[in-house]
Short mmCIF file of C-alpha atoms in Angstrom, two decimals:
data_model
loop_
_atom_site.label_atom_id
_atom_site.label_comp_id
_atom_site.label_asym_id
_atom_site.label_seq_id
_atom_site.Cartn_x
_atom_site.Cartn_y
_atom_site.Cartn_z
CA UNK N 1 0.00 0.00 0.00
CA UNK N 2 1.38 3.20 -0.93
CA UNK N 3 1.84 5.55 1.88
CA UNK N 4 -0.61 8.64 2.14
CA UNK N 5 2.15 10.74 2.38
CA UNK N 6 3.00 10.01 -2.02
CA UNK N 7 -0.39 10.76 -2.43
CA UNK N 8 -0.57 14.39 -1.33
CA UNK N 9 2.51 14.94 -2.65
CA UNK N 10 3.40 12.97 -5.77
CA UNK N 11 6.89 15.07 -5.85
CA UNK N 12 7.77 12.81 -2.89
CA UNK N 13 8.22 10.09 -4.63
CA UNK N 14 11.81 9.89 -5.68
CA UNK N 15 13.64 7.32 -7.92
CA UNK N 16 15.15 6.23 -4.56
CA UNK N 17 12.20 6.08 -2.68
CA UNK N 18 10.12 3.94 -4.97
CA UNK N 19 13.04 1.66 -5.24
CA UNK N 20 13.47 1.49 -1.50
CA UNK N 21 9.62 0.33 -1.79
CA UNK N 22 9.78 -1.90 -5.00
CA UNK N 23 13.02 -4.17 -2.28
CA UNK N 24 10.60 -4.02 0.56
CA UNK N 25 8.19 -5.77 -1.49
CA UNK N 26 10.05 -8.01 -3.08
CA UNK N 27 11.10 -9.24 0.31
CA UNK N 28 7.86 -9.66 1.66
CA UNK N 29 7.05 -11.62 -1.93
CA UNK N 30 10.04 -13.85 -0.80
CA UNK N 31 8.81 -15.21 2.36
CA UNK N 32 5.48 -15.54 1.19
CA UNK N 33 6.79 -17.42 -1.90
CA UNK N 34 5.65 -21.34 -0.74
CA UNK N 35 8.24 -22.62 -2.97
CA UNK N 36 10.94 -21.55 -0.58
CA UNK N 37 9.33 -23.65 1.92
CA UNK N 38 9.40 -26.84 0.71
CA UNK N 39 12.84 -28.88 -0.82
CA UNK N 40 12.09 -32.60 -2.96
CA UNK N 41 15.31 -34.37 -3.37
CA UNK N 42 15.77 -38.09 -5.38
CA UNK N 43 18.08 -40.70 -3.84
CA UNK N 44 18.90 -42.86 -6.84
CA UNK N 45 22.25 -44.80 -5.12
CA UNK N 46 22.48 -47.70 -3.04
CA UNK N 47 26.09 -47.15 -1.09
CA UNK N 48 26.55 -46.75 2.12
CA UNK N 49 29.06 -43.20 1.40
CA UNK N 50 25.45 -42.11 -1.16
CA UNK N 51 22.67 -42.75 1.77
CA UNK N 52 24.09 -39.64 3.44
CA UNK N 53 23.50 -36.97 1.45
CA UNK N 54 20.06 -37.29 0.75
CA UNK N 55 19.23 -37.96 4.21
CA UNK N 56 21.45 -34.98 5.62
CA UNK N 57 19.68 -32.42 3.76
CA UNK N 58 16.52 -33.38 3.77
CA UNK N 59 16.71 -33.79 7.61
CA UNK N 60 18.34 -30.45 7.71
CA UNK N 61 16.00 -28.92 5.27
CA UNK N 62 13.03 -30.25 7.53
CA UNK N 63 14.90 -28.78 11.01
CA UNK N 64 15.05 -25.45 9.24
CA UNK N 65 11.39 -25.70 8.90
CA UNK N 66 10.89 -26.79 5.29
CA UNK N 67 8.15 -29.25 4.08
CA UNK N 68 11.33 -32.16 2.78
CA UNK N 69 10.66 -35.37 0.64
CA UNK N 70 12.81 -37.93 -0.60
CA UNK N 71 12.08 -39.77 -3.70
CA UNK N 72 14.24 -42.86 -3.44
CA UNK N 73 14.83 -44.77 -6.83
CA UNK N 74 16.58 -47.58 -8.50
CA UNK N 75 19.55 -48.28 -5.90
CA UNK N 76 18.69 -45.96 -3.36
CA UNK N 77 15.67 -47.98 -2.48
CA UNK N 78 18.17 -49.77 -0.52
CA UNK N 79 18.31 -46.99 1.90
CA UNK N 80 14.39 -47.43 2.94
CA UNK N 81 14.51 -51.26 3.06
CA UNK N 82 14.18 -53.10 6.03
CA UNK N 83 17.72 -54.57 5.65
CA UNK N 84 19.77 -51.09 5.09
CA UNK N 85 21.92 -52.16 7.17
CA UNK N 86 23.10 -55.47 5.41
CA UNK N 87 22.29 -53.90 2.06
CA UNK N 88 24.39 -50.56 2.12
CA UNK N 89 28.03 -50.88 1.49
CA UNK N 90 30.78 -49.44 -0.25
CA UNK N 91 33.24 -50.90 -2.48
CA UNK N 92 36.80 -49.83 -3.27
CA UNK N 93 36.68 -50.93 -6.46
CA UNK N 94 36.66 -48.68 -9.27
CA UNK N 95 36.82 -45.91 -6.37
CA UNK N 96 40.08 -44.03 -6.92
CA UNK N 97 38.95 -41.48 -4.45
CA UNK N 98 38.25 -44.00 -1.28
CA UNK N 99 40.98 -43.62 1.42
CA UNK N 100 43.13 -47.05 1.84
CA UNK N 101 45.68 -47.99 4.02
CA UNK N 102 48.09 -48.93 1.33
CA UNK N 103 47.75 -48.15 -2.24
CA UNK N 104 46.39 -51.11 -3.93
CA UNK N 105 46.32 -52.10 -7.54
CA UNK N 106 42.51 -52.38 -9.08
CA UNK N 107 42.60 -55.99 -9.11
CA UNK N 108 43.77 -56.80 -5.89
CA UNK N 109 40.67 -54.52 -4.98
CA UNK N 110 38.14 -56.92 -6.76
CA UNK N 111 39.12 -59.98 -5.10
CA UNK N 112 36.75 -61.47 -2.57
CA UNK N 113 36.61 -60.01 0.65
CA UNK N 114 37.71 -56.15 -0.47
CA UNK N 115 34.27 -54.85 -0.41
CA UNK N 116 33.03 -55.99 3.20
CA UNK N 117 36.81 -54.69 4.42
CA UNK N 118 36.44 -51.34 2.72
CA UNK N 119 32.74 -51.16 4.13
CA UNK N 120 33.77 -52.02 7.86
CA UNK N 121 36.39 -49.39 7.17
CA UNK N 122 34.16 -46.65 6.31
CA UNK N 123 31.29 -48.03 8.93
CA UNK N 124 34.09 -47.35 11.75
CA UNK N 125 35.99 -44.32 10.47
CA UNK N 126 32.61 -42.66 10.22
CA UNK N 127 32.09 -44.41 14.16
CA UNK N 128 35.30 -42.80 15.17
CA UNK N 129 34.60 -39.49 13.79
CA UNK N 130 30.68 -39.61 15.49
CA UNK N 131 29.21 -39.69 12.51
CA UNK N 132 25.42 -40.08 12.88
CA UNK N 133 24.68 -43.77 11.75
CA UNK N 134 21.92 -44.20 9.15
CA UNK N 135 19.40 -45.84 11.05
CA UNK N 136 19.93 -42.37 13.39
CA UNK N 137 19.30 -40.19 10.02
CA UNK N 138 16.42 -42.39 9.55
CA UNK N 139 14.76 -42.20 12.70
CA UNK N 140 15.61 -38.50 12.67
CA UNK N 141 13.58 -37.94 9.16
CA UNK N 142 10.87 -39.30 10.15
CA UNK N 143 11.34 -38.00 13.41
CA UNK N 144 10.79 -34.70 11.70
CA UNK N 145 8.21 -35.69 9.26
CA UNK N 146 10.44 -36.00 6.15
CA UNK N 147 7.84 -37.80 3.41
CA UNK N 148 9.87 -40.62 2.43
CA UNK N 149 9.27 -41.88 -1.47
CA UNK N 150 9.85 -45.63 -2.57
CA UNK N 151 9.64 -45.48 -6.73
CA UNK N 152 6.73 -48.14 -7.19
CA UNK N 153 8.47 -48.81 -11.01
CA UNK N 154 12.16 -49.84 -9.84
CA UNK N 155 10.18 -51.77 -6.91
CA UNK N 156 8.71 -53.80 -9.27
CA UNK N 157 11.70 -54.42 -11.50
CA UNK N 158 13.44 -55.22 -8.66
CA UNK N 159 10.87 -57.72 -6.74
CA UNK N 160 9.82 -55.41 -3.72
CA UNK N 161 6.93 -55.47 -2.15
CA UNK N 162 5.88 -52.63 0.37
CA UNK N 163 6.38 -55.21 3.62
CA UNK N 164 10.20 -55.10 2.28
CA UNK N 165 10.24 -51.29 3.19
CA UNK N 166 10.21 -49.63 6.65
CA UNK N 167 7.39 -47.95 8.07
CA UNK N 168 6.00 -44.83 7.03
CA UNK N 169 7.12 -45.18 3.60
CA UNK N 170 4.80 -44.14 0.79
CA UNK N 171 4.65 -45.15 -2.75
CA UNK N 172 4.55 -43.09 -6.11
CA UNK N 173 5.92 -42.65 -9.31
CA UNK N 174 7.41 -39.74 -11.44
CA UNK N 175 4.23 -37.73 -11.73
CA UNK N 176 4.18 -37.47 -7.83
CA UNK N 177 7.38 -36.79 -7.37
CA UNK N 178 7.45 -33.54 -10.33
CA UNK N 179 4.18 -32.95 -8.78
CA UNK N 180 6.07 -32.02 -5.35
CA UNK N 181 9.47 -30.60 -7.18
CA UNK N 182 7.50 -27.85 -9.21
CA UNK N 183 6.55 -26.26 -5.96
CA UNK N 184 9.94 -26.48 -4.55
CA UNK N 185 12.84 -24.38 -5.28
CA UNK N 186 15.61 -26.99 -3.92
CA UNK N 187 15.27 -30.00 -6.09
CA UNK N 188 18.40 -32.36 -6.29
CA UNK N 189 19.31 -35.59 -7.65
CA UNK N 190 21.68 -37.34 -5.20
CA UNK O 1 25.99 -8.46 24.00
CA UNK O 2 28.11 -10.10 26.59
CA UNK O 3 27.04 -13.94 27.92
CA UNK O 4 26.76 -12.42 31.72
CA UNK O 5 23.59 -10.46 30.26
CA UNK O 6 21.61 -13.22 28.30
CA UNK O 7 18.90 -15.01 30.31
CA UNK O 8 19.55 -18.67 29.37
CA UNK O 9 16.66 -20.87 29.19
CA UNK O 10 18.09 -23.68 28.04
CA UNK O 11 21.17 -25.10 27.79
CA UNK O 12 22.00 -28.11 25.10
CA UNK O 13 25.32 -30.10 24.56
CA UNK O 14 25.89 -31.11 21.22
CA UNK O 15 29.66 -31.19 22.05
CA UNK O 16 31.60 -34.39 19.87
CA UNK O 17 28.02 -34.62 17.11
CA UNK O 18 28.73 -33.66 13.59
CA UNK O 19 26.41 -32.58 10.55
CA UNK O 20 23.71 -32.33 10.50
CA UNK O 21 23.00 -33.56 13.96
CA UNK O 22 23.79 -30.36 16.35
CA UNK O 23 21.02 -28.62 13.81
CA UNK O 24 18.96 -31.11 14.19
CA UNK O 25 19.23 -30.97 17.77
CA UNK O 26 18.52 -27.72 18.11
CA UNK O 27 15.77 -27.21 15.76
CA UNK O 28 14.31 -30.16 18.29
CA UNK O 29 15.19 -27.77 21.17
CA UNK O 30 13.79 -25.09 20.27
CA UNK O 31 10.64 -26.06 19.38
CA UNK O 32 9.67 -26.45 23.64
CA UNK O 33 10.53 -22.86 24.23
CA UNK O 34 8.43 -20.16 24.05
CA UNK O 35 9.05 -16.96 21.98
CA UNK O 36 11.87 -14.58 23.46
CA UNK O 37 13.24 -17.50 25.07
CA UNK O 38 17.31 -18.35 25.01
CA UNK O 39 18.76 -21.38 24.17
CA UNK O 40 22.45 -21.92 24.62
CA UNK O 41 24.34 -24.59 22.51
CA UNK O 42 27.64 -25.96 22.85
CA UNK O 43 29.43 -27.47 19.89
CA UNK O 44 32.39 -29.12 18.68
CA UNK O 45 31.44 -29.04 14.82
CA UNK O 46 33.40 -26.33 13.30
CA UNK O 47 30.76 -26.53 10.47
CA UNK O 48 28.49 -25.16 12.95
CA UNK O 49 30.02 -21.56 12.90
CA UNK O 50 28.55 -21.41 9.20
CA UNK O 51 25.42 -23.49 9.86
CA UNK O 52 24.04 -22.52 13.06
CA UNK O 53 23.35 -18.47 11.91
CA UNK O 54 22.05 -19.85 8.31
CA UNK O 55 20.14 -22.28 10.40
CA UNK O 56 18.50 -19.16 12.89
CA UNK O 57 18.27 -17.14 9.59
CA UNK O 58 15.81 -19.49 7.55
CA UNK O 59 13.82 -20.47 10.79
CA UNK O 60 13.30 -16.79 12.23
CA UNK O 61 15.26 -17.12 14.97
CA UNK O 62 17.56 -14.77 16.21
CA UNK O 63 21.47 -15.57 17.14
CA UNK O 64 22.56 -13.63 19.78
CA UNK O 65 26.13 -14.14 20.03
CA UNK O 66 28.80 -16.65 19.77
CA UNK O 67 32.07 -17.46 20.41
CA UNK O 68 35.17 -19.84 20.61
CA UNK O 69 35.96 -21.47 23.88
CA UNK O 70 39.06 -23.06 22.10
CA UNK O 71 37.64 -26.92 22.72
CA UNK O 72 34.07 -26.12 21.73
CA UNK O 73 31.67 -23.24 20.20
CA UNK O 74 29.13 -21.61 22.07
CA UNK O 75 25.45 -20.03 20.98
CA UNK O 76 22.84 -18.13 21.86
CA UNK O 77 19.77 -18.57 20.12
CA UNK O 78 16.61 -16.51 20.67
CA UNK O 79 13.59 -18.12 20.05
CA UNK O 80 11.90 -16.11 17.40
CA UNK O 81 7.99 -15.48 16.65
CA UNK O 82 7.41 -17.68 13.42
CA UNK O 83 8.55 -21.00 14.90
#
């Protein structure tokens, strides 16, 4: 609403001034914008090192009082299954970046017993350093009612049914999940 | 303003927790105080000197003051009117 004062006295009403008035605006536009409010992210990989960063942000996007999904797809229905622990791992192999103990040549990396080794590695570095442990990140998204996704497509190619999941999760496809993204301005494909 | 003047409410330790738990924490915290109330965290998280004012920023509430104790961080967060 302009102010009675610009109305009496159009003169008033400098460059400055109505620029001064177009910001204020604008930043009352901003918080009202609902799209800043919400964040939909996709977890699409099933590794133990690729289950965090879906699940810290949306858990931190939720704590900082945004409406936060997670669409979880292809390998990073592993994440949501009952078994996450068993099924989440990491493997050295093809992994230049993954801190070893010794350099190793690739092959030696692929023989049997690498990948557990390099996932108990990770599981107690990340121990050692306090990392929160997924099944913490877990609790803590739905803790802080994060809507967690399970594609119903990759499901089905891969043989889940919901029972496999853990509670709480719901089930949709791509519609749903561009359904939630087009009213969110943090989208991200982890 | 200096610590000895800030009415503490509450105090919570998320000394030796890393991201994105002392946020999380806190955002937990908060949400039992009442408007205008103070909530003092403690933190080892060096991330947290970045995250905990973005944090207060996006949620309405106001930070204080902070500082280094050396071994840990230390906040004060008002409890703001929107949350």
């Amino acid at each position: 609403m302009l102010d009675e004062k610009y109305v009496t006295d159009p003169t008033a009403l400098t460059e400055e001034t109505v620029r001064a008035i177009v910001q204020e605006e604008l930043e009352q536009a901003r918080k009202r914008d609902p799209a800043g409010k919400k964040a939909a992210f996709i977890a699409s990989k099933g590794t133990l090192d690729w289950a965090y960063p879906p699940l810290i942000l949306a858990t931190t996007a939720a704590a900082s009082g945004m409406d936060a999904s997670i669409f979880f797809t292809f390998y990073g229905l592993n994440i949501i299954h009952k078994d996450f622990e068993q099924m989440l791992k990491v493997s050295p192999l093809g992994n230049p970046a993954m801190p070893m103990p010794v350099t190793m040549p690739n092959f030696v990396l692929g023989l049997p017993g690498m990948g557990p080794m390099a996932t108990h590695m990770m599981k107690s570095k990340f121990a050692g350093k306090n990392v929160a442990p997924i099944s913490e990140l877990l609790e803590s998204a739905q803790d802080l009612s994060v809507r967690l996704i399970a594609c119903q497509m990759t499901m089905d190619v891969f043989g889940y049914a919901q029972e496999d999941f853990i509670d709480g999760v719901e089930f949709a496809g791509a519609a749903a999940f561009l359904a939630e993204a087009r009213q969110a301005h943090v989208t991200l494909f982890v | 303003m200096t610590e000895t003047q800030i009415d503490v409410t509450q105090e919570l330790d998320a000394r030796g927790l890393l991201c994105p738990m002392p946020v999380i924490k806190i955002a937990k915290a908060m949400k039992a105080l009442a408007p205008g109330q103070v909530l003092k965290l403690l933190a080892t998280d060096r991330g947290s000197i970045a995250d905990i004012p973005a944090w207060a920023e996006s949620t309405g509430n106001e930070l204080l003051d902070w500082h280094d104790e050396g071994d840990f961080l230390v906040f004060f967060v008002r409890k703001g009117q929107e949350t």
